[in-house]
Amino acid sequence: MMRGIHQNFDQQQAPAFFARGPSPLARLTFFTALSLALMATDSRLQYLADVREKLMTLLHPLQVIANAPSRLYESTDEYFSTHHYLLAENARLKKQALTQDIALQRLDILNLENANLRNLLQAKQSLTETSILAEIIHVGRDSFTKKIIVNRGRNHHVITGAAAVDAKGVIGQVTRTYPSSSEITLITDKSLAIPVQIERNGLRAIAFGHGRDNTLDLPYLPANVDIKRGDRLVTSGIDGVYPAGLAVATVIEMKTTQDSPFAHIICTPTGGIENDRQLLLVSIPEIKQETATKPLATEKSKLPAAKTATPAAITAPAVATSTKPAQSQKPVIAEQPAPTPSANVENRPHAQQ
């Protein structure tokens, strides 16, 4: 009896409602092709742009409500983290300001002492550089050239060759100026070189950009050079472009090999080349340079006057001496025809012959 019932259930077929229509694979293929066609048409004709805009306008309140819990959590977390961060930064800045105030007091004394020594030695005063605040507006996309564009140019009295400096050190040099912008080549570019010196011992060298990464090289230095890891490089100021004493880089690696007589020295820049957005364009003003060369011009202009004055001084005594002994010169003038008898003596033999 039960066996017959099970056989009847097995022989039953699925209801016709679920067996109607095409197969699932055919439906998947159809709707995929339809979606691709609609997307291609929309990308060409943009007929759904207004529909999407209106739909997003209607769904914006729902989106705000859905994101409200996460926004509330993020705002609360940001408030407390920012509060703690600001307290720590405030304490750090107070300590740094106190340290810098003490250093500035010593610096004022050193400046006064330097000015007094220059006055005693009658030396020329050092040129004071000018600085212009600029902001980075564009960064070059070429990975092989390290260049940036700032929002200051010739209209803001920016000159070609000015040094770009941030709060930590030198980051580059102005290589091209436009009316309202300037191009800065970073010190890590392989086409830029900067004269430096070791802060520890005063050894001078020239640092070249590596180009491929944010490092500097000190080439052509002997293997026994007095440079150690951790030495700080500063500008030497002998090129007349970079003010002296600005931080440039720190030595991170120094290698010597038996095959090469030169040392392989790699340095990392001190300035925040790819971190800061504001920087200073520092340059030595041209007016100061002209005033510094004026004494040389005046000295040169005095030289011809002295040369012309010396002949006058020489001729004046000559005239005075020629006027005083005028009477004594009369016998000399009377004795000038004396050589004539010798001429007659010479002619006598010819007459006898």
Tab-separated table of C-alpha atoms in Angstrom, residues 196-205:
chain	number	residue	atom	x	y	z
A	196	VAL	CA	77.491	72.490	0.543
A	197	GLN	CA	79.832	72.057	3.461
A	198	ILE	CA	79.956	69.655	6.381
A	199	GLU	CA	78.727	71.403	9.482
A	200	ARG	CA	81.049	69.384	11.731
A	201	ASN	CA	84.397	70.155	10.083
A	202	GLY	CA	83.635	72.776	7.394
A	203	LEU	CA	84.614	70.501	4.476
A	204	ARG	CA	83.197	71.886	1.218
A	205	ALA	CA	81.684	69.755	-1.548
